[in-house]
Short mmCIF file of C-alpha atoms in Angstrom, two decimals:
data_model
loop_
_atom_site.label_atom_id
_atom_site.label_comp_id
_atom_site.label_asym_id
_atom_site.label_seq_id
_atom_site.Cartn_x
_atom_site.Cartn_y
_atom_site.Cartn_z
CA MET A 776 14.29 -10.54 3.45
CA ALA A 777 13.23 -14.47 4.31
CA GLU A 778 13.90 -17.07 2.57
CA THR A 779 12.23 -20.08 1.95
CA LYS A 780 12.34 -23.55 0.26
CA THR A 781 10.97 -25.30 -2.29
CA ASN A 782 10.69 -29.26 -3.40
CA ILE A 783 10.03 -29.12 -6.61
CA GLN A 784 9.16 -32.49 -7.95
CA HIS A 785 10.56 -33.50 -11.90
CA GLY A 786 9.40 -37.03 -12.42
CA ALA A 787 9.04 -40.63 -9.41
CA ASP A 788 12.55 -39.91 -8.96
CA VAL A 789 14.22 -36.23 -9.22
CA THR A 790 13.24 -34.10 -6.92
CA GLU A 791 14.36 -30.33 -6.32
CA GLU A 792 14.83 -27.86 -3.57
CA ILE A 793 14.20 -24.36 -4.76
CA SER A 794 15.36 -21.06 -2.58
CA PHE A 795 13.90 -17.34 -3.21
CA ASP A 796 13.75 -13.95 -1.09
CA ILE A 797 10.16 -13.56 -0.67
CA PRO A 798 9.95 -9.46 -0.71
CA PRO A 799 9.73 -7.34 1.78
CA GLU A 800 6.66 -5.99 3.07
CA CYS A 801 6.05 -2.45 2.69
CA SER A 802 3.35 0.21 4.62
CA VAL A 803 1.95 2.74 2.27
CA ILE A 804 1.02 5.87 4.88
CA PHE A 805 -0.91 8.96 4.29
CA PHE A 806 -0.05 11.93 6.20
CA ASN A 807 -2.93 15.18 7.30
CA ASP A 808 -3.40 18.08 5.85
CA ASP A 809 -5.32 21.10 5.86
CA PHE A 810 -6.09 21.20 2.25
CA THR A 811 -7.05 17.49 0.89
CA THR A 812 -10.88 16.99 1.50
CA LYS A 813 -12.37 13.65 3.47
CA GLU A 814 -13.99 12.83 0.95
CA PHE A 815 -11.23 12.72 -1.68
CA VAL A 816 -9.16 10.91 0.93
CA VAL A 817 -12.19 8.26 1.10
CA GLU A 818 -12.35 8.32 -2.79
CA VAL A 819 -8.50 7.13 -3.35
CA LEU A 820 -8.69 4.31 -0.23
CA MET A 821 -11.60 3.10 -2.59
CA SER A 822 -11.03 3.39 -5.53
CA ILE A 823 -7.36 3.23 -5.81
CA PHE A 824 -6.43 0.78 -2.06
CA HIS A 825 -9.54 -1.28 -2.51
CA LYS A 826 -11.46 -1.02 1.11
CA SER A 827 -14.51 -0.84 1.43
CA GLU A 828 -16.41 2.13 2.14
CA ALA A 829 -16.50 1.85 5.56
CA GLU A 830 -12.95 0.86 6.07
CA ALA A 831 -12.44 3.92 4.04
CA VAL A 832 -14.53 6.51 5.97
CA ASP A 833 -12.24 4.32 9.49
CA LEU A 834 -8.56 5.34 8.07
CA MET A 835 -9.57 8.52 6.86
CA GLU A 836 -10.72 9.65 11.05
CA LEU A 837 -7.40 8.08 11.58
CA VAL A 838 -5.28 9.94 9.23
CA HIS A 839 -7.43 13.12 10.04
CA THR A 840 -6.87 12.52 13.90
CA ALA A 841 -3.86 11.13 14.35
CA GLY A 842 -1.78 12.68 11.70
CA LYS A 843 -1.33 10.59 9.75
CA ALA A 844 -2.13 6.13 9.04
CA VAL A 845 -0.34 3.05 7.26
CA VAL A 846 -3.58 2.05 4.62
CA GLY A 847 -1.71 -0.66 3.18
CA VAL A 848 0.37 -2.87 3.76
CA TYR A 849 2.15 -5.11 0.06
CA THR A 850 5.13 -6.08 -1.79
CA TYR A 851 7.13 -2.90 -2.35
CA ASP A 852 5.70 -2.59 -6.20
CA ILE A 853 2.51 -2.75 -4.92
CA ALA A 854 2.90 -0.16 -2.72
CA VAL A 855 5.38 2.00 -5.00
CA THR A 856 2.64 1.82 -7.36
CA ARG A 857 -0.53 2.70 -5.31
CA ALA A 858 1.19 5.30 -3.52
CA ASN A 859 2.75 7.54 -6.97
CA MET A 860 -1.37 6.25 -8.94
CA THR A 861 -2.29 8.47 -5.42
CA THR A 862 -0.15 11.11 -5.55
CA VAL A 863 -0.55 11.75 -9.39
CA ARG A 864 -4.70 11.24 -8.87
CA ALA A 865 -4.39 14.29 -5.97
CA LYS A 866 -2.25 16.51 -7.88
CA LYS A 867 -4.60 16.46 -10.17
CA ASN A 868 -7.22 17.77 -8.43
CA GLY A 869 -4.79 20.38 -6.88
CA PHE A 870 -4.64 18.50 -3.12
CA PRO A 871 -1.41 18.54 -1.39
CA LEU A 872 -1.85 15.07 0.18
CA ARG A 873 1.30 13.68 1.24
CA VAL A 874 1.76 9.81 0.62
CA GLU A 875 5.39 7.67 1.32
CA VAL A 876 5.83 4.02 1.64
CA SER A 877 8.38 2.84 4.43
CA GLN A 878 9.37 -1.19 4.09
CA GLU A 879 8.62 -2.56 7.97
#
């Protein structure tokens, strides 16, 4: 983890230096399969990952042609949450879409 230091001013004469760790970034990866529809992948990328339609289509095509693709990079908590939301929605719709979170 990267460490950051910042100075906080407490009144005119007192300054305190605080150190904190910046959370690592994680990649959310989609994997191609023969059953999940392209339309479903585009819809998930737009609704859960907040991609524009053009960006979602480009990412879907990359997943389809390359077999997998990073669809977003987030802090761990956000990456896991979005990956889980995607997996739940895929299962509800009968799709076996595989999604993984990988630490950079």
